[in-house]
PDB file of C-alpha atoms in Angstrom:
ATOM      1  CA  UNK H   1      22.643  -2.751 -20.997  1.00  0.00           C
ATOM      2  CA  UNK H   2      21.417  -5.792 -23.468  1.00  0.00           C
ATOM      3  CA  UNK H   3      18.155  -5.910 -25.290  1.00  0.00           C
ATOM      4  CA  UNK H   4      16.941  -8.576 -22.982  1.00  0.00           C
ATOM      5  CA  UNK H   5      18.274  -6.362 -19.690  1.00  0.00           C
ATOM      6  CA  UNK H   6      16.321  -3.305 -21.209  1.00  0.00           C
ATOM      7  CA  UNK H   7      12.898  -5.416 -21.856  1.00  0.00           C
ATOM      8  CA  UNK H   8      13.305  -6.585 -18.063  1.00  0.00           C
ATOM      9  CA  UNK H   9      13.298  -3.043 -16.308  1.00  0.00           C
ATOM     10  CA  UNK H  10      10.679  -1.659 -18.625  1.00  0.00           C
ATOM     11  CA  UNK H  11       8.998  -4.782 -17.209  1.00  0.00           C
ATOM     12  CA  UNK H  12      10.004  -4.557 -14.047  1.00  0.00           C
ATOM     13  CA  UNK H  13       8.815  -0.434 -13.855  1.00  0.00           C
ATOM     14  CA  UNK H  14       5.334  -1.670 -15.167  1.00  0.00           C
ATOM     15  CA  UNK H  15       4.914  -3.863 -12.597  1.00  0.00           C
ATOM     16  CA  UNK H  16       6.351  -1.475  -9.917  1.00  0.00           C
ATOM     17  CA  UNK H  17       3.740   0.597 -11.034  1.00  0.00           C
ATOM     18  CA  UNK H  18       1.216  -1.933 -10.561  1.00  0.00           C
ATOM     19  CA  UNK H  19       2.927  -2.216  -6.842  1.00  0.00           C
ATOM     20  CA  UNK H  20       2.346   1.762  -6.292  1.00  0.00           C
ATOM     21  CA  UNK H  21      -1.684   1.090  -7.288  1.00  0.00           C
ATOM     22  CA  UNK H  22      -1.571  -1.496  -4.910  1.00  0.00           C
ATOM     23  CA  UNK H  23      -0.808   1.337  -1.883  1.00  0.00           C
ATOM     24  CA  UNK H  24      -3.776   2.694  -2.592  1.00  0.00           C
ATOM     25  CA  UNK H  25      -6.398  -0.346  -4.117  1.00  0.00           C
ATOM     26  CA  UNK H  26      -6.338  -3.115  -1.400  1.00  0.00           C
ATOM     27  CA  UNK H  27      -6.607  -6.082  -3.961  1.00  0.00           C
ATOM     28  CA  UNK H  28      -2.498  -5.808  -4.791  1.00  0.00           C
ATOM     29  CA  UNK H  29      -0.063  -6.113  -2.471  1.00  0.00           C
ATOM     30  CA  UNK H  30       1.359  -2.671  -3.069  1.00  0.00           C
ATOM     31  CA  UNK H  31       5.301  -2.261  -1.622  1.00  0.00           C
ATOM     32  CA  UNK H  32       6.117  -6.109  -1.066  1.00  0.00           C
ATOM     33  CA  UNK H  33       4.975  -6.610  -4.812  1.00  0.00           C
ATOM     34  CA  UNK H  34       7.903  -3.549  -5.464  1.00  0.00           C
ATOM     35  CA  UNK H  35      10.216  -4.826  -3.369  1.00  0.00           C
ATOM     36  CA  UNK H  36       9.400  -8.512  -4.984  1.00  0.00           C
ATOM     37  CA  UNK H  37       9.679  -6.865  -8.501  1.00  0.00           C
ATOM     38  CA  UNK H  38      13.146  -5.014  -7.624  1.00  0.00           C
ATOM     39  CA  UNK H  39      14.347  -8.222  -6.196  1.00  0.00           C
ATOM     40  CA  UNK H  40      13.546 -10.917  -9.128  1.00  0.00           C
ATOM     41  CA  UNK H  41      14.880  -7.847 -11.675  1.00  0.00           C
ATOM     42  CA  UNK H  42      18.187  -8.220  -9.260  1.00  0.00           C
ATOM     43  CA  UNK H  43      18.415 -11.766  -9.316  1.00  0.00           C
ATOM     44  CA  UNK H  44      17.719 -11.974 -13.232  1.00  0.00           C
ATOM     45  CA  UNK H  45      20.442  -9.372 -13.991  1.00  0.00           C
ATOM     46  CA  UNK H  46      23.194 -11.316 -11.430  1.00  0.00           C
ATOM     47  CA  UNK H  47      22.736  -8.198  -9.108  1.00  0.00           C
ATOM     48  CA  UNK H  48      24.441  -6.257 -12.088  1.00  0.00           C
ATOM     49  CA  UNK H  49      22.337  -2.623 -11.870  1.00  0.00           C
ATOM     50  CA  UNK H  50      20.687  -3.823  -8.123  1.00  0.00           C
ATOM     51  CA  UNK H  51      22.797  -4.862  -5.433  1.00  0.00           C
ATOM     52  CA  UNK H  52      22.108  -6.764  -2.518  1.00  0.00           C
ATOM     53  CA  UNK H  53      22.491  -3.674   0.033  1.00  0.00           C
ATOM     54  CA  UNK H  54      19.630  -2.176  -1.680  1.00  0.00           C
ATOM     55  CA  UNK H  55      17.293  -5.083  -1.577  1.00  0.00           C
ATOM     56  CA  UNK H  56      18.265  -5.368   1.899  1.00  0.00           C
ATOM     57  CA  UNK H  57      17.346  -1.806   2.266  1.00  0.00           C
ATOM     58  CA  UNK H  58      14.103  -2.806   0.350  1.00  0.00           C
ATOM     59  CA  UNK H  59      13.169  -5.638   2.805  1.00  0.00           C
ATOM     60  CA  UNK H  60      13.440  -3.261   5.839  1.00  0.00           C
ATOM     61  CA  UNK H  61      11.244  -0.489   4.079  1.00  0.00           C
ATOM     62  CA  UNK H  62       9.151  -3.966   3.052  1.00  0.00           C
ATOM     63  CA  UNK H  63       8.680  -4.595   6.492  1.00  0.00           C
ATOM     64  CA  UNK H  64       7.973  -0.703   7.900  1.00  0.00           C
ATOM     65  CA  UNK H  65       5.273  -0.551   5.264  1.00  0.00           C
ATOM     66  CA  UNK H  66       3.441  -3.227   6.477  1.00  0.00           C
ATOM     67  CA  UNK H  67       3.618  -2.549  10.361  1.00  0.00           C
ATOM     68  CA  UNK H  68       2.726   0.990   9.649  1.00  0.00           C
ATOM     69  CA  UNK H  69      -0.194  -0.254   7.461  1.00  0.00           C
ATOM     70  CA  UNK H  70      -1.459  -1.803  10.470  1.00  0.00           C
ATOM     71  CA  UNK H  71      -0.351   0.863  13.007  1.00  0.00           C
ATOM     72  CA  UNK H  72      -2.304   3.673  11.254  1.00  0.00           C
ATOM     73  CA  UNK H  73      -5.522   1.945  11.077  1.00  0.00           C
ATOM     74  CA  UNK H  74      -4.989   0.703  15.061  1.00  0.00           C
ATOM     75  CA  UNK H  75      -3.685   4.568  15.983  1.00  0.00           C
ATOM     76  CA  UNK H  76      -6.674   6.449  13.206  1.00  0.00           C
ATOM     77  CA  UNK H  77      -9.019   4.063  15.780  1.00  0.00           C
ATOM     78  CA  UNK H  78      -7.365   4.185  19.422  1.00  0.00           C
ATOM     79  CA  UNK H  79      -7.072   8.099  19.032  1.00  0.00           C
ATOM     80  CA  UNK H  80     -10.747   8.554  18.103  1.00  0.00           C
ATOM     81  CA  UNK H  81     -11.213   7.249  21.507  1.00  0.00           C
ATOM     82  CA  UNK H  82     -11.713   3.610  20.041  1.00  0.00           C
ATOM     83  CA  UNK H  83     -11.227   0.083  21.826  1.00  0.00           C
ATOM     84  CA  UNK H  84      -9.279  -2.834  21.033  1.00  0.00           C
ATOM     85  CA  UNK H  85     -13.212  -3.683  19.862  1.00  0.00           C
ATOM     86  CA  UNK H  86     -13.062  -0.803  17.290  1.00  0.00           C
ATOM     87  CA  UNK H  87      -9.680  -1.928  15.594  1.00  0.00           C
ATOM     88  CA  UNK H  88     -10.680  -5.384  15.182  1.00  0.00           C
ATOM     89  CA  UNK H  89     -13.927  -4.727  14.181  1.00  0.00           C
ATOM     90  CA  UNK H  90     -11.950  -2.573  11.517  1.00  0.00           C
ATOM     91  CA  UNK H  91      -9.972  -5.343  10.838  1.00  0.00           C
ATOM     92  CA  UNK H  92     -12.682  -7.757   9.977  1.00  0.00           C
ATOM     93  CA  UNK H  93     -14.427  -5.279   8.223  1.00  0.00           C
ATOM     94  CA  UNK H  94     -11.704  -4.726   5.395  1.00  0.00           C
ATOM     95  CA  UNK H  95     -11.916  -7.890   4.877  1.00  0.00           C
ATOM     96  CA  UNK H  96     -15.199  -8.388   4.682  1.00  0.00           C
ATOM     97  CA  UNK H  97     -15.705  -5.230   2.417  1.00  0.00           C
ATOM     98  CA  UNK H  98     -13.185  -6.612  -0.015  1.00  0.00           C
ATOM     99  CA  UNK H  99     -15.281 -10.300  -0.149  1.00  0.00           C
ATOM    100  CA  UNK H 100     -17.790  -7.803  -1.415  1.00  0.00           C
ATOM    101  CA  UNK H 101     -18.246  -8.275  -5.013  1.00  0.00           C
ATOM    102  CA  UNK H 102     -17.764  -5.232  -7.143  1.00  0.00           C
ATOM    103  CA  UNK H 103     -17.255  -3.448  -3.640  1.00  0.00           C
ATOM    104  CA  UNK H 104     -13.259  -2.878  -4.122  1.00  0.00           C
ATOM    105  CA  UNK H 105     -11.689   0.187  -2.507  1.00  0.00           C
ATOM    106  CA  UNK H 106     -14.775   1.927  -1.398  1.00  0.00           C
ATOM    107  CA  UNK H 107     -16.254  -1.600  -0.041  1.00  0.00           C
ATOM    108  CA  UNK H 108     -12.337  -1.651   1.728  1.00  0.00           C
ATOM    109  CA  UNK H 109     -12.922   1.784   3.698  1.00  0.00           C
ATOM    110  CA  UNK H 110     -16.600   1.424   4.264  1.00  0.00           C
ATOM    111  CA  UNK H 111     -15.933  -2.208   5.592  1.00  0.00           C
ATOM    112  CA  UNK H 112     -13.507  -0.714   8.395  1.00  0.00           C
ATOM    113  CA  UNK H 113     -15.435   2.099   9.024  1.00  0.00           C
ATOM    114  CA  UNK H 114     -19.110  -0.020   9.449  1.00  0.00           C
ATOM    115  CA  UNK H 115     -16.716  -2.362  11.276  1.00  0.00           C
ATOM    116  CA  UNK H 116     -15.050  -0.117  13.897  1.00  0.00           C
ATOM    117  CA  UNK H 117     -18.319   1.074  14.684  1.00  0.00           C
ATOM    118  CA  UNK H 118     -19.972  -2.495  14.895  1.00  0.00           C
ATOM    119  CA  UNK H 119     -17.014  -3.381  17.173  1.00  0.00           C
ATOM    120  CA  UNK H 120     -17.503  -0.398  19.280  1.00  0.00           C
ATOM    121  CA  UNK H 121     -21.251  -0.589  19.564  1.00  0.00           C
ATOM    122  CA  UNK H 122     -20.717  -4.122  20.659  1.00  0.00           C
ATOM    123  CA  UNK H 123     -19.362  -3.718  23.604  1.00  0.00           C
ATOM    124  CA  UNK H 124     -21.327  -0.920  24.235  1.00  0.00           C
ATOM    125  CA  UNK H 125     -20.025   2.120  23.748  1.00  0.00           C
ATOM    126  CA  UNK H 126     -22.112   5.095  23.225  1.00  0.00           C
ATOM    127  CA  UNK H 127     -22.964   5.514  19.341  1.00  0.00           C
ATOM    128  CA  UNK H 128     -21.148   8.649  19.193  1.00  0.00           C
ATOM    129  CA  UNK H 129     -18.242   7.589  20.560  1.00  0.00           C
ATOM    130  CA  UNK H 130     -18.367   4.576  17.782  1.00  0.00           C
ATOM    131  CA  UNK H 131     -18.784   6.800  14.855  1.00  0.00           C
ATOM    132  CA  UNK H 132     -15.468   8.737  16.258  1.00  0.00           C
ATOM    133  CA  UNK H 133     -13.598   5.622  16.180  1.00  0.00           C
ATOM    134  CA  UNK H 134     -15.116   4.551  12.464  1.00  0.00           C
ATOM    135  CA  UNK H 135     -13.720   7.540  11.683  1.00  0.00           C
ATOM    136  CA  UNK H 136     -10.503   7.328  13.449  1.00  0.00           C
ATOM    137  CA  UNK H 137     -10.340   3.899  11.238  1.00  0.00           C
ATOM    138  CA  UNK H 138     -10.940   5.831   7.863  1.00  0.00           C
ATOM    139  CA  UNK H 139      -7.921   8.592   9.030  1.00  0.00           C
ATOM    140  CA  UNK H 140      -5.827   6.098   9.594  1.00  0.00           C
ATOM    141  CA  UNK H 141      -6.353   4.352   6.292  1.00  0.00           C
ATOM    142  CA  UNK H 142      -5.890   7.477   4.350  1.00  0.00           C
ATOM    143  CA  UNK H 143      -3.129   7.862   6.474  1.00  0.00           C
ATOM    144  CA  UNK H 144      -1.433   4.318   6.079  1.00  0.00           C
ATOM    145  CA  UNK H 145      -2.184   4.539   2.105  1.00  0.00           C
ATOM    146  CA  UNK H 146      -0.161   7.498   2.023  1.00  0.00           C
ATOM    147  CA  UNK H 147       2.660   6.478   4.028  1.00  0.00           C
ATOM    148  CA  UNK H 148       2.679   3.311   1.675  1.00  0.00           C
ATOM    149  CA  UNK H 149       2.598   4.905  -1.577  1.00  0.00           C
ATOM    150  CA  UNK H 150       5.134   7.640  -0.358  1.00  0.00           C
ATOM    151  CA  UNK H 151       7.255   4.745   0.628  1.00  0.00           C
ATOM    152  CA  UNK H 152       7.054   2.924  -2.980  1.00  0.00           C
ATOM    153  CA  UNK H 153       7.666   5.859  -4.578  1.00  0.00           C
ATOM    154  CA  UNK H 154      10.982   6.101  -2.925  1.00  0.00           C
ATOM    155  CA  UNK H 155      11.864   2.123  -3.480  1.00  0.00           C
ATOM    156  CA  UNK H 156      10.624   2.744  -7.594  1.00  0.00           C
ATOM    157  CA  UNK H 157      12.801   5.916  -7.680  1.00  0.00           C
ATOM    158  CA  UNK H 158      16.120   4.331  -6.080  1.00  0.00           C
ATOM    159  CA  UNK H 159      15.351   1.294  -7.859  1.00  0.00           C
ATOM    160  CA  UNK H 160      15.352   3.319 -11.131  1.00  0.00           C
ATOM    161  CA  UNK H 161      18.359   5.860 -10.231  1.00  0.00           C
ATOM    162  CA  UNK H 162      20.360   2.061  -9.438  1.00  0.00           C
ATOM    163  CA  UNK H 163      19.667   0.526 -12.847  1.00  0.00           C
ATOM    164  CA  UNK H 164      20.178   3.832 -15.016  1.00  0.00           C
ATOM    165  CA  UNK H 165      23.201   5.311 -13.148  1.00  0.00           C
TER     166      UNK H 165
END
């Protein structure tokens, strides 16, 4: 490996780390920035240590870390005994709750948890039954955040037993 190829996967690991923060802090785009990371490394090294099978491979993980983002949260909510009300509510309020300034991961989780109950409340369910789905919302974050940083850890350690093998 050249100087220049050896500078570009320490490079490429730093930001990969940056990508497994990102499971877990909602301001970076956790696996798609690893799976963007693995794939510009690829196409500067002329798919030399990455091939295209495993960025394929890297796309489709990609992609399941994303649905399952949003199918944890929906499933933490609808199991609670939430609504379709509760997981949008949840919805807008991680969004909201990361508009907060300063607010970052804990304005993230309290913004889907105040949400899901807002939502639920709204359409007036009991206000026991909407603190079961804000909590079903909170489960299913912890629950998505570690199926997403399980899942980068897996794309950082193939893409790191690729380039050094």
């Amino acid at each position: 490996m050249a100087g220049i190829e050896i500078a570009l996967f320490i490079l490429a690991l730093l930001i990969m780390i940056t990508g497994l923060a990102g499971t877990i802090l909602p301001a970076v785009p956790g696996v798609p920035l690893v799976f963007a990371t693995a794939l510009l490394f690829a196409w500067l090294t002329n798919f030399n240590y990455v091939d295209g099978r495993t960025i394929g491979i890297f796309a489709i993980i990609t992609g399941v870390s994303l649905v399952l983002d949003w199918a944890a949260t929906t499933f933490g909510v609808k199991k609670m005994g939430g609504s379709w009300a509760g997981v949008v509510g949840a919805f807008i309020g991680m969004i909201v709750g990361l508009l907060i300034p300063g607010a970052g991961i804990v304005g993230f989780i309290v913004g889907a948890f105040v949400g899901a109950v807002g939502g639920e409340l709204l359409i007036g369910k009991p206000s026991h039954t909407a603190l079961k789905a804000g909590t079903g919302s909170f489960i299913g974050f912890v629950l998505g955040g570690v199926l997403k940083f399980a899942l980068a850890c897996v794309m950082i350690g193939w893409f790191f037993w690729e380039v050094v093998r």
